[in-house]
Short mmCIF file of C-alpha atoms and ligand atoms in Angstrom, two decimals:
data_model
loop_
_atom_site.label_atom_id
_atom_site.label_comp_id
_atom_site.label_asym_id
_atom_site.label_seq_id
_atom_site.Cartn_x
_atom_site.Cartn_y
_atom_site.Cartn_z
CA MET A 577 65.51 87.26 118.92
CA ARG A 578 65.94 85.00 115.86
CA ASP A 579 68.31 82.08 115.67
CA SER A 580 68.15 81.40 111.94
CA VAL A 581 69.50 83.22 108.89
CA VAL A 582 66.87 83.96 106.26
CA LEU A 583 67.85 84.72 102.68
CA TYR A 584 66.73 84.04 99.13
CA ILE A 585 68.86 82.32 96.53
CA ASN A 586 67.75 82.66 92.91
CA GLY A 587 64.22 83.54 94.01
CA ARG A 588 63.86 80.72 96.57
CA ARG A 589 63.70 81.14 100.32
CA HIS A 590 66.33 79.49 102.56
CA GLU A 591 66.40 79.39 106.33
CA LEU A 592 69.64 78.27 107.97
CA LYS A 593 70.25 77.30 111.55
CA GLY A 594 73.35 76.32 113.50
CA GLU A 595 76.51 75.23 111.71
CA HIS A 596 75.31 76.30 108.23
CA ALA A 597 75.13 79.94 109.31
CA PHE A 598 78.91 79.96 109.75
CA ALA A 599 79.69 78.46 106.32
CA THR A 600 80.99 80.60 103.49
CA LEU A 601 78.47 81.31 100.75
CA SER A 602 80.56 79.41 98.18
CA ASP A 603 80.64 76.28 100.39
CA TYR A 604 76.93 76.52 101.05
CA LEU A 605 76.11 76.94 97.36
CA ARG A 606 78.41 74.18 96.16
CA TYR A 607 78.09 71.54 98.89
CA GLU A 608 74.62 72.11 100.31
CA ARG A 609 72.68 73.35 97.26
CA ARG A 610 74.80 71.72 94.53
CA LEU A 611 74.97 75.06 92.71
CA THR A 612 78.46 74.29 91.46
CA GLY A 613 78.54 77.00 88.77
CA THR A 614 80.08 79.25 91.41
CA LYS A 615 83.77 78.35 91.31
CA VAL A 616 86.42 78.70 94.01
CA VAL A 617 90.06 79.30 93.13
CA CYS A 618 91.86 81.54 95.62
CA ALA A 619 89.38 81.50 98.54
CA GLU A 620 90.61 84.92 99.59
CA GLY A 621 88.66 87.42 97.53
CA ASP A 622 91.40 87.97 94.96
CA CYS A 623 90.30 86.27 91.73
CA GLY A 624 86.54 86.73 91.35
CA ALA A 625 85.83 83.14 90.20
CA CYS A 626 83.22 82.93 92.96
CA THR A 627 81.39 86.17 92.05
CA VAL A 628 77.63 86.20 92.68
CA LEU A 629 75.22 89.10 92.84
CA VAL A 630 73.92 90.02 96.26
CA GLY A 631 70.90 92.29 96.68
CA ARG A 632 70.36 94.18 99.91
CA ALA A 633 68.38 97.15 101.08
CA GLY A 634 69.86 99.90 103.18
CA SER A 635 68.21 102.15 105.72
CA ASP A 636 68.43 105.10 103.34
CA ARG A 637 68.51 103.44 99.92
CA PRO A 638 66.47 101.05 97.79
CA TRP A 639 67.52 97.49 97.00
CA ARG A 640 70.83 97.28 95.18
CA PHE A 641 72.38 94.17 93.61
CA GLU A 642 76.17 94.10 93.55
CA PRO A 643 78.87 91.54 92.76
CA VAL A 644 80.31 89.90 95.87
CA ASN A 645 83.02 87.27 96.48
CA ALA A 646 81.13 84.21 97.71
CA CYS A 647 84.33 82.64 99.07
CA ILE A 648 84.82 85.09 101.94
CA VAL A 649 81.27 86.06 102.81
CA GLN A 650 79.67 84.04 105.58
CA MET A 651 76.02 82.97 105.39
CA LEU A 652 75.17 84.87 108.53
CA GLN A 653 76.24 88.10 106.81
CA LEU A 654 73.63 87.43 104.14
CA ASP A 655 70.67 87.50 106.46
CA GLY A 656 68.00 89.55 104.64
CA SER A 657 69.78 89.34 101.28
CA HIS A 658 68.85 87.92 97.88
CA VAL A 659 71.71 86.00 96.22
CA LEU A 660 71.73 85.47 92.45
CA THR A 661 74.12 82.84 91.07
CA ILE A 662 75.17 81.89 87.55
CA GLU A 663 72.46 79.19 87.52
CA ALA A 664 69.80 81.92 87.46
CA VAL A 665 71.20 83.85 84.52
CA ALA A 666 70.00 81.87 81.49
CA GLN A 667 66.41 82.49 80.42
CA PRO A 668 63.64 80.22 81.81
CA ASP A 669 63.32 78.68 78.30
CA GLY A 670 67.01 77.67 78.46
CA SER A 671 68.28 80.27 76.00
CA LEU A 672 71.38 82.20 76.92
CA HIS A 673 71.31 85.60 78.56
CA GLU A 674 72.67 88.38 76.36
CA VAL A 675 75.89 88.56 78.42
CA GLN A 676 76.40 84.78 78.06
CA ARG A 677 75.75 84.96 74.32
CA ALA A 678 78.29 87.77 73.91
CA MET A 679 80.90 85.81 75.93
CA CYS A 680 80.40 82.70 73.77
CA GLU A 681 80.40 84.48 70.42
CA ASN A 682 83.46 86.57 71.26
CA HIS A 683 85.44 83.59 72.61
CA GLY A 684 85.51 85.16 76.09
CA SER A 685 85.71 81.71 77.66
CA GLN A 686 88.64 79.32 77.25
CA CYS A 687 89.15 76.80 80.08
CA GLY A 688 85.99 78.34 81.48
CA PHE A 689 86.92 78.32 85.14
CA CYS A 690 86.76 82.08 85.54
CA THR A 691 83.77 82.46 83.20
CA PRO A 692 80.83 82.31 85.65
CA GLY A 693 82.54 84.96 87.77
CA PHE A 694 83.06 87.22 84.76
CA VAL A 695 79.46 86.76 83.63
CA MET A 696 78.16 87.64 87.09
CA ALA A 697 80.42 90.70 87.40
CA MET A 698 79.40 91.86 83.91
CA LEU A 699 75.76 91.20 84.69
CA GLY A 700 76.15 93.39 87.79
CA HIS A 701 77.35 96.22 85.56
CA PHE A 702 74.51 95.86 83.05
CA GLU A 703 71.85 95.57 85.76
CA HIS A 704 72.86 99.13 86.76
CA HIS A 705 73.42 100.44 83.21
CA PRO A 706 70.89 98.60 81.04
CA HIS A 707 70.26 101.32 78.48
CA ARG A 708 73.66 101.99 76.99
CA PRO A 709 76.48 99.92 75.45
CA ALA A 710 79.47 99.24 77.70
CA ASP A 711 82.11 101.92 77.93
CA ARG A 712 85.33 99.89 77.55
CA LYS A 713 87.24 101.73 80.28
CA GLU A 714 84.31 101.62 82.66
CA ILE A 715 83.79 97.89 82.17
CA ALA A 716 87.54 97.17 82.49
CA ASN A 717 87.40 99.02 85.81
CA HIS A 718 84.34 97.04 86.83
CA LEU A 719 86.14 93.75 86.09
CA THR A 720 89.28 94.49 88.14
CA GLY A 721 88.20 91.86 90.66
CA ASN A 722 88.13 89.06 88.06
CA LEU A 723 91.26 87.21 86.96
CA CYS A 724 91.52 84.93 83.94
CA ARG A 725 94.44 82.52 84.00
CA CYS A 726 94.01 81.84 80.30
CA THR A 727 94.48 85.60 79.86
CA GLY A 728 91.36 86.02 77.77
CA TYR A 729 90.92 89.65 78.75
CA LEU A 730 90.64 91.14 75.27
CA PRO A 731 87.87 88.77 74.10
CA ILE A 732 86.14 89.34 77.45
CA LEU A 733 86.20 93.11 76.92
CA ASP A 734 85.07 92.55 73.32
CA ALA A 735 82.17 90.50 74.69
CA ALA A 736 81.15 93.34 77.03
CA ALA A 737 81.27 95.79 74.12
CA ASP A 738 79.10 93.42 72.06
CA VAL A 739 76.29 93.25 74.63
CA ARG A 740 73.23 94.78 72.93
CA PRO A 741 71.24 96.90 75.40
CA GLU A 742 67.99 96.28 73.51
CA ARG A 743 68.41 92.52 74.04
CA LEU A 744 69.30 92.70 77.75
CA GLN A 745 67.01 90.85 80.10
CA SER A 746 67.13 91.90 83.76
CA VAL A 747 67.67 88.88 85.98
CA VAL A 748 66.91 91.04 89.01
CA ALA A 749 63.55 92.16 87.57
CA ARG A 750 62.65 88.53 86.75
CA LEU A 751 63.52 87.04 90.16
CA HIS A 752 63.40 89.82 92.74
CA THR A 753 59.66 90.37 92.94
CA GLU A 754 57.78 92.76 95.18
CA PRO A 755 56.19 89.97 97.34
CA LEU A 756 59.60 88.31 97.75
CA GLN A 757 61.15 91.57 98.89
CA ARG A 758 58.33 92.17 101.38
CA ALA A 759 58.54 88.64 102.77
CA LEU A 760 62.32 88.87 103.15
CA THR A 761 62.19 92.23 104.87
CA GLU A 762 59.49 91.08 107.29
CA SER A 763 61.34 87.86 108.11
CA THR A 764 64.58 89.59 109.00
CA GLU A 765 63.48 92.63 110.98
CA ARG A 766 64.32 91.15 114.36
CA PRO A 767 67.96 90.92 115.55
CA LEU A 768 69.84 87.69 115.02
CA SER A 769 71.81 85.69 117.55
CA ILE A 770 73.29 82.30 116.71
CA ALA A 771 75.52 80.20 118.91
CA VAL A 772 76.94 76.83 117.94
CA GLU A 773 78.88 74.74 120.42
CA GLY A 774 82.52 74.54 119.33
CA ARG A 775 81.97 76.89 116.40
CA GLY A 776 81.22 80.25 117.92
CA ARG A 777 78.56 82.85 118.41
CA LEU A 778 77.31 85.65 116.24
CA ASP A 779 75.14 88.58 117.19
CA ALA A 780 73.65 90.85 114.54
CA PRO A 781 71.86 93.66 116.41
CA THR A 782 69.64 96.02 114.44
CA THR A 783 69.93 99.12 116.64
CA LEU A 784 72.87 101.11 117.97
CA ASP A 785 71.65 100.76 121.57
CA ALA A 786 71.59 96.97 121.22
CA LEU A 787 75.08 97.00 119.66
CA LEU A 788 76.49 99.05 122.56
CA SER A 789 74.77 96.84 125.16
CA LEU A 790 76.20 93.71 123.53
CA ARG A 791 79.64 95.33 123.43
CA ALA A 792 79.42 96.24 127.13
CA ALA A 793 78.39 92.69 128.04
CA HIS A 794 81.04 91.06 125.80
CA PRO A 795 84.18 93.20 125.64
CA ASP A 796 86.17 90.21 124.39
CA ALA A 797 83.93 89.66 121.33
CA ARG A 798 85.13 90.73 117.90
CA ILE A 799 83.27 93.58 116.17
CA THR A 800 82.91 92.85 112.46
CA ALA A 801 81.50 94.73 109.50
CA GLY A 802 82.07 93.58 105.90
CA ASN A 803 84.25 90.71 107.09
CA THR A 804 86.70 91.07 104.18
CA ASP A 805 89.70 91.16 106.49
CA LEU A 806 88.21 88.64 108.90
CA GLY A 807 86.71 86.41 106.17
CA VAL A 808 90.15 85.73 104.74
CA MET A 809 91.43 84.91 108.21
CA ILE A 810 88.52 82.53 108.75
CA ASN A 811 89.36 80.75 105.48
CA LYS A 812 92.96 80.52 106.51
CA GLN A 813 91.85 79.18 109.93
CA LYS A 814 93.50 81.96 111.85
CA LEU A 815 90.53 83.93 113.14
CA TRP A 816 89.96 82.41 116.50
CA PRO A 817 93.22 81.86 118.32
CA ALA A 818 93.03 79.21 121.07
CA GLY A 819 91.41 80.61 124.16
CA SER A 820 89.57 83.49 122.43
CA SER A 821 85.81 83.87 122.82
CA ARG A 822 84.89 82.95 119.20
CA HIS A 823 82.19 85.55 119.44
CA ALA A 824 81.51 88.12 116.74
CA ILE A 825 79.15 91.09 116.93
CA THR A 826 78.42 92.54 113.53
CA THR A 827 77.52 96.15 112.79
CA HIS A 828 76.18 95.49 109.30
CA LYS A 829 72.49 95.36 110.25
CA VAL A 830 72.53 98.47 112.47
CA ALA A 831 70.39 100.88 110.47
CA GLU A 832 71.71 104.00 112.27
CA LEU A 833 75.24 103.15 111.08
CA ASP A 834 74.43 102.32 107.46
CA HIS A 835 74.75 105.74 105.86
CA VAL A 836 77.04 108.14 104.06
CA THR A 837 75.90 111.74 104.30
CA VAL A 838 77.33 114.94 102.89
CA HIS A 839 75.78 117.79 104.83
CA GLU A 840 76.98 121.40 105.12
CA GLY A 841 80.42 120.47 103.85
CA VAL A 842 80.92 117.52 106.19
CA VAL A 843 81.03 113.90 105.05
CA THR A 844 79.87 111.44 107.72
CA VAL A 845 80.30 107.72 107.15
CA GLY A 846 78.59 105.18 109.41
CA ALA A 847 80.44 102.04 110.49
CA ALA A 848 78.18 99.82 108.39
CA ALA A 849 78.46 101.87 105.18
CA THR A 850 80.38 100.12 102.43
CA LEU A 851 83.33 101.55 100.55
CA GLY A 852 81.24 101.25 97.38
CA ALA A 853 78.61 103.56 98.90
CA LEU A 854 81.35 105.97 99.97
CA GLU A 855 82.89 105.95 96.49
CA ARG A 856 79.53 106.82 94.92
CA ALA A 857 78.85 109.55 97.50
CA CYS A 858 82.29 111.14 96.98
CA GLU A 859 82.16 111.27 93.16
CA THR A 860 81.03 114.90 93.27
CA SER A 861 81.82 116.01 96.85
CA VAL A 862 85.41 114.69 97.26
CA PRO A 863 86.37 113.36 93.79
CA GLU A 864 89.99 112.76 94.83
CA LEU A 865 88.80 110.29 97.47
CA ALA A 866 86.52 108.60 94.91
CA LYS A 867 89.57 108.33 92.61
CA LEU A 868 91.58 106.66 95.37
CA LEU A 869 88.71 104.26 96.04
CA ARG A 870 88.68 103.25 92.36
CA VAL A 871 92.04 101.54 92.97
CA PHE A 872 90.96 100.10 96.33
CA ALA A 873 90.53 96.32 96.01
CA SER A 874 87.72 95.42 93.56
CA PRO A 875 84.02 96.18 93.14
CA GLN A 876 83.28 92.82 94.81
CA ILE A 877 85.27 93.74 97.93
CA LYS A 878 83.93 97.31 98.05
CA ALA A 879 80.36 96.00 97.94
CA THR A 880 80.84 94.54 101.43
CA ALA A 881 83.98 96.13 102.97
CA THR A 882 83.51 99.24 105.05
CA LEU A 883 85.55 102.37 105.64
CA MET A 884 85.35 101.62 109.36
CA GLY A 885 86.79 98.14 108.80
CA ASN A 886 89.78 99.75 107.11
CA VAL A 887 90.13 102.28 109.94
CA ALA A 888 89.72 99.72 112.73
CA ASN A 889 92.02 97.23 111.05
CA GLY A 890 94.70 99.89 111.52
CA SER A 891 97.09 98.53 108.91
CA PRO A 892 100.01 100.86 108.15
CA ILE A 893 99.22 100.25 104.48
CA GLY A 894 95.44 100.63 104.81
CA ASP A 895 94.64 102.71 101.72
CA THR A 896 92.11 105.12 103.16
CA LEU A 897 94.15 106.07 106.22
CA PRO A 898 96.68 108.56 104.76
CA ALA A 899 93.74 110.24 103.00
CA LEU A 900 91.72 110.43 106.23
CA PHE A 901 94.77 111.76 108.14
CA ALA A 902 95.32 114.45 105.49
CA LEU A 903 91.63 115.37 105.53
CA GLY A 904 91.82 115.81 109.31
CA ALA A 905 89.16 113.15 109.87
CA GLU A 906 87.73 112.25 113.26
CA VAL A 907 86.46 108.86 114.37
CA GLU A 908 83.57 108.45 116.80
CA ALA A 909 83.83 105.84 119.54
CA GLN A 910 80.65 105.00 121.44
CA SER A 911 79.81 102.96 124.51
CA LEU A 912 76.95 102.93 126.99
CA ARG A 913 78.98 105.60 128.83
CA GLY A 914 78.64 108.04 125.93
CA ALA A 915 80.23 109.12 122.65
CA ARG A 916 83.52 110.87 121.84
CA TRP A 917 85.24 112.00 118.65
CA ILE A 918 88.91 111.04 118.32
CA PRO A 919 91.16 112.85 115.81
CA ILE A 920 92.28 110.04 113.52
CA ASP A 921 95.96 110.76 114.11
CA ALA A 922 95.39 110.10 117.82
CA LEU A 923 93.60 106.78 117.22
CA TYR A 924 96.65 104.59 116.63
CA VAL A 925 99.06 103.89 119.47
CA GLY A 926 101.18 101.21 117.79
CA TYR A 927 101.07 98.58 115.08
CA ARG A 928 97.34 97.84 114.64
CA ALA A 929 96.73 99.07 118.21
CA LEU A 930 93.86 101.51 118.78
CA SER A 931 93.29 103.93 121.66
CA ILE A 932 89.76 102.73 122.43
CA ALA A 933 88.35 101.10 125.54
CA PRO A 934 87.17 97.47 125.55
CA ASP A 935 83.51 98.56 125.80
CA GLU A 936 83.74 101.00 122.89
CA VAL A 937 82.63 100.49 119.30
CA LEU A 938 83.78 102.75 116.47
CA THR A 939 80.60 104.17 115.01
CA ARG A 940 81.28 107.01 112.55
CA VAL A 941 84.02 108.75 110.60
CA ARG A 942 83.65 112.39 109.62
CA PHE A 943 85.72 114.88 107.65
CA SER A 944 85.22 118.21 105.94
CA VAL A 945 84.96 118.51 102.17
CA PRO A 946 88.10 120.42 101.07
CA GLY A 947 87.09 124.03 100.40
CA ASP A 948 87.93 126.27 97.43
CA VAL A 949 91.31 127.39 98.76
CA ALA A 950 92.32 123.83 99.59
CA VAL A 951 94.01 121.14 97.54
CA PHE A 952 93.75 117.47 98.50
CA ARG A 953 95.59 114.64 96.78
CA ALA A 954 95.89 110.93 97.57
CA TYR A 955 98.43 108.57 96.00
CA LYS A 956 98.69 104.79 96.22
CA VAL A 957 101.80 103.08 94.89
CA CYS A 958 101.75 99.32 94.43
CA GLN A 959 103.34 96.73 92.20
CA ARG A 960 100.37 96.36 89.86
CA LYS A 961 97.66 98.83 89.01
CA ASP A 962 94.60 96.95 90.24
CA LEU A 963 93.75 94.80 93.22
CA ASP A 964 97.08 95.14 94.96
CA ILE A 965 98.26 96.11 98.42
CA SER A 966 100.00 99.47 98.79
CA PHE A 967 103.75 99.70 98.94
CA VAL A 968 103.61 103.34 99.98
CA GLY A 969 100.58 105.61 100.27
CA ALA A 970 100.71 109.39 100.65
CA SER A 971 98.13 112.12 101.01
CA PHE A 972 98.48 115.87 101.05
CA TYR A 973 96.06 118.58 102.07
CA LEU A 974 97.03 122.19 101.79
CA GLU A 975 95.51 125.60 101.83
CA ARG A 976 97.10 128.43 99.87
CA SER A 977 96.86 132.14 99.42
CA ALA A 978 98.50 134.14 96.60
CA GLY A 979 100.52 131.11 95.53
CA VAL A 980 101.92 130.44 99.01
CA VAL A 981 101.08 127.49 101.28
CA THR A 982 99.26 128.72 104.39
CA ARG A 983 98.46 125.36 105.97
CA ALA A 984 99.51 121.77 105.24
CA ARG A 985 98.68 118.24 106.38
CA VAL A 986 100.97 115.50 105.12
CA ALA A 987 100.38 111.80 105.84
CA TYR A 988 102.22 108.68 104.76
CA GLY A 989 101.46 104.96 104.98
CA GLY A 990 103.86 102.05 104.54
CA VAL A 991 106.78 103.86 106.14
CA GLY A 992 106.31 102.92 109.80
CA PRO A 993 104.23 100.79 112.19
CA THR A 994 101.25 103.10 111.73
CA VAL A 995 100.15 105.63 109.15
CA MET A 996 101.65 108.94 110.26
CA ARG A 997 101.40 112.69 109.91
CA LEU A 998 104.72 114.47 109.34
CA PRO A 999 104.44 117.69 111.41
CA ALA A 1000 108.01 118.85 110.70
CA ILE A 1001 107.40 118.64 106.95
CA GLU A 1002 104.03 120.37 107.35
CA ALA A 1003 105.78 123.23 109.19
CA ARG A 1004 108.40 123.48 106.44
CA LEU A 1005 105.72 123.68 103.75
CA GLN A 1006 103.89 126.50 105.48
CA GLY A 1007 105.00 129.78 103.87
CA THR A 1008 106.57 128.03 100.87
CA ALA A 1009 105.68 129.37 97.44
CA ILE A 1010 104.15 126.72 95.20
CA SER A 1011 106.41 127.90 92.35
CA ASP A 1012 109.62 127.53 94.41
CA THR A 1013 110.91 124.27 92.91
CA GLN A 1014 114.17 124.35 94.86
CA ALA A 1015 112.42 124.72 98.21
CA TRP A 1016 110.05 121.79 97.47
CA ASP A 1017 113.02 119.69 96.37
CA ALA A 1018 114.87 120.39 99.60
CA ILE A 1019 111.74 119.58 101.65
CA ALA A 1020 111.35 116.29 99.74
CA ASP A 1021 114.94 115.38 100.66
CA GLU A 1022 114.26 116.26 104.31
CA LEU A 1023 111.11 114.13 104.20
CA ALA A 1024 113.07 111.10 102.99
CA ALA A 1025 115.74 111.66 105.65
CA SER A 1026 113.09 111.87 108.40
CA LEU A 1027 111.61 108.44 107.65
CA SER A 1028 112.87 105.11 108.92
CA PRO A 1029 110.79 102.50 107.08
CA ARG A 1030 111.63 98.79 107.00
CA SER A 1031 112.67 96.61 104.12
CA ASP A 1032 110.29 93.75 103.44
CA LEU A 1033 109.12 91.45 100.65
CA ARG A 1034 107.56 94.34 98.79
CA GLY A 1035 110.70 96.45 98.63
CA SER A 1036 113.67 97.96 100.38
CA LEU A 1037 113.92 100.73 102.91
CA GLU A 1038 115.75 102.85 100.29
CA ALA A 1039 112.99 102.35 97.71
CA ARG A 1040 110.38 103.48 100.24
CA LYS A 1041 112.37 106.61 101.09
CA ILE A 1042 112.97 107.57 97.45
CA LEU A 1043 109.35 106.95 96.59
CA SER A 1044 108.12 109.00 99.55
CA ALA A 1045 110.24 111.98 98.51
CA ASN A 1046 109.16 111.63 94.90
CA LEU A 1047 105.48 111.56 95.83
CA LEU A 1048 105.90 115.00 97.40
CA ARG A 1049 107.69 116.16 94.23
CA LYS A 1050 104.90 114.71 92.09
CA PHE A 1051 102.31 116.55 94.17
CA ALA A 1052 104.26 119.82 93.81
CA ASN A 1053 104.56 119.35 90.05
CA GLU A 1054 100.83 118.73 89.74
CA LEU A 1055 100.13 121.85 91.80
CA ARG A 1056 102.37 123.96 89.58
CA ALA A 1057 100.78 122.54 86.43
CA GLU A 1058 97.36 123.41 87.84
CA VAL A 1059 98.36 126.97 88.67
CA SER A 1060 99.86 127.59 85.22
CA ALA A 1061 96.95 125.96 83.35
C1 FAD B 207 90.93 90.69 98.02
C2 FAD B 207 91.11 91.79 99.00
C3 FAD B 207 91.60 93.01 98.56
C4 FAD B 207 91.81 94.04 99.45
N1 FAD B 207 92.30 95.22 98.97
C5 FAD B 207 92.55 96.23 99.81
C6 FAD B 207 93.08 97.47 99.33
O1 FAD B 207 93.27 97.66 98.11
N2 FAD B 207 93.37 98.42 100.25
C7 FAD B 207 93.17 98.25 101.59
O2 FAD B 207 93.44 99.16 102.36
N3 FAD B 207 92.62 97.11 102.07
C8 FAD B 207 92.32 96.10 101.22
N4 FAD B 207 91.78 94.93 101.71
C9 FAD B 207 91.51 94.78 103.15
C10 FAD B 207 90.03 95.03 103.56
O3 FAD B 207 89.14 94.83 102.49
C11 FAD B 207 89.84 96.45 104.08
O4 FAD B 207 90.66 96.66 105.20
C12 FAD B 207 88.38 96.75 104.43
O5 FAD B 207 88.17 98.13 104.53
C13 FAD B 207 87.93 96.07 105.71
O6 FAD B 207 86.57 96.37 105.93
P1 FAD B 207 85.54 95.26 106.48
O7 FAD B 207 84.26 95.96 106.70
O8 FAD B 207 85.52 94.10 105.58
O9 FAD B 207 86.26 94.90 107.86
P2 FAD B 207 86.14 93.57 108.76
O10 FAD B 207 86.90 92.48 108.11
O11 FAD B 207 84.74 93.29 109.15
O12 FAD B 207 86.92 94.10 110.04
C14 FAD B 207 88.27 94.55 109.97
C15 FAD B 207 88.81 94.85 111.38
O13 FAD B 207 88.15 95.97 111.94
C16 FAD B 207 87.49 95.61 113.18
N5 FAD B 207 86.24 96.37 113.17
C17 FAD B 207 85.35 96.43 112.13
N6 FAD B 207 84.37 97.31 112.44
C18 FAD B 207 84.64 97.79 113.68
C19 FAD B 207 83.99 98.74 114.54
N7 FAD B 207 82.85 99.35 114.17
N8 FAD B 207 84.55 99.02 115.75
C20 FAD B 207 85.71 98.40 116.12
N9 FAD B 207 86.36 97.50 115.35
C21 FAD B 207 85.85 97.19 114.16
C22 FAD B 207 87.34 94.10 113.12
O14 FAD B 207 87.29 93.51 114.40
C23 FAD B 207 88.59 93.70 112.37
O15 FAD B 207 89.69 93.67 113.23
C24 FAD B 207 91.53 93.87 100.83
C25 FAD B 207 91.01 92.65 101.28
C26 FAD B 207 90.80 91.62 100.38
C27 FAD B 207 90.23 90.34 100.88
S1 FES B 208 87.64 82.16 94.85
FE1 FES B 208 88.93 83.79 94.27
S2 FES B 208 87.77 85.51 94.89
FE2 FES B 208 86.64 83.87 95.64
S1 FES B 209 89.11 81.04 80.68
FE1 FES B 209 90.54 79.92 81.80
S2 FES B 209 90.81 81.04 83.62
FE2 FES B 209 89.69 82.32 82.36
#
């Protein structure tokens, strides 16, 4: 067992013990290493000022460097990672990197506070796409996690478009050498366990057996994955209520759980697999889910957040849940006693309350790829297009034959204490002709009448009902347009 976190920052090895392991990466960089180019504004993953690149290997994939929010990631999550900060971007001779040059020459920086974050996010894009100029839409999508208070977005996009592929220098290739990678991998193979009096304890097992044994021995510990929900709570000092064990067991180093597979029409997602990995895997197999994930948080969040974190968090406005309900997903819970698959609509027993035993860990989610006769759609409605929490989410899965619905699954989020299936509406849809506008209209009205959502800061009960009915109408219109195309 190890009791120190090992990582590299800008090509240099760091080994952290005790208190430092619990610090956020932004605090460690700024206060311990004096790498103050990484800025902190919101401290909750929303603005991207703190963006750095983090390189990690997965059990079934090579090293990948992705933008991450340094303000909510804890050092202990970075064990075995290579962090690249803005200080490493300029060339060793002091000349600017091509992305920095383009930002300067296109006036992409005004007060400059957001600029290091934008440069790092842009660099992340070009590290993966070094051979072609930026596609404006693609880069705008990639920068959804970066806010500029001086509203310099157009010059920033101009800068991205002005980056000349032939002049790009890979920071990863310069700093992430083969010997470094080998040394880092060797140093972090063993599981990690760190306990600090008054601060807490963290266990990072590397095998599923070890995870289940730890869970059995510590049923009061908190299971964590990407820490994007918990990281914000830590920053806001709410994570460990008085009297709780202050003990976290993380799944993110368990190799058996770090995978997304699509095999014989079934997608299986391990508890340690990130939403970014899921998005990439679904591009061809379940494109509608990939489309939904494009408006999930930001690339920075998706590089660490997991599907299982979203499922286990159990929020009634968790974006993936209506989609998983409509897809008929199942969630695997494991303990030393064995494994069982729970239909996702049986997992939630109340507001953020899950039907799992104290010794169980959620280990995998699986669902079938919609077949040729099926249609699957997922909608997220929020107040702004990017990086916003859902107001209402809805997903529909249906099978049809000769223009008539033969089977339907309908799920809504944001209209009750949990995401829910609507069996009465599903029954009404069965046997309905897709072309029968009047019937769909009547069912949409019934759907609205069947819901009793609450009014809150985001909107009124009435708005939620109208929106819910209109999402069904929108789905029906899209179906009709598809059939007549
Ligand atoms: C800036 C920002 C934007 C966001 N945007 C969105 C958004 O657009 N849509 C959305 O739905 N959410 C959003 N979120 C919330 C969050 O990112 C997601 O819920 C994410 O999927 C959580 O995954 P995680 O791996 O980070 O979970 P963690 O924070 O590690 O854990 C979340 C919860 O799940 C539990 N848990 C984790 N893994 C397991 C397991 N294997 N077994 C049992 N319990 C487990 C933890 O104890 C915790 O209660 C956002 C968060 C931030 C900070
Ligand atoms: S400081 Fe805003 S995302 Fe980290
Ligand atoms: S340049 Fe001022 S916040 Fe972006």
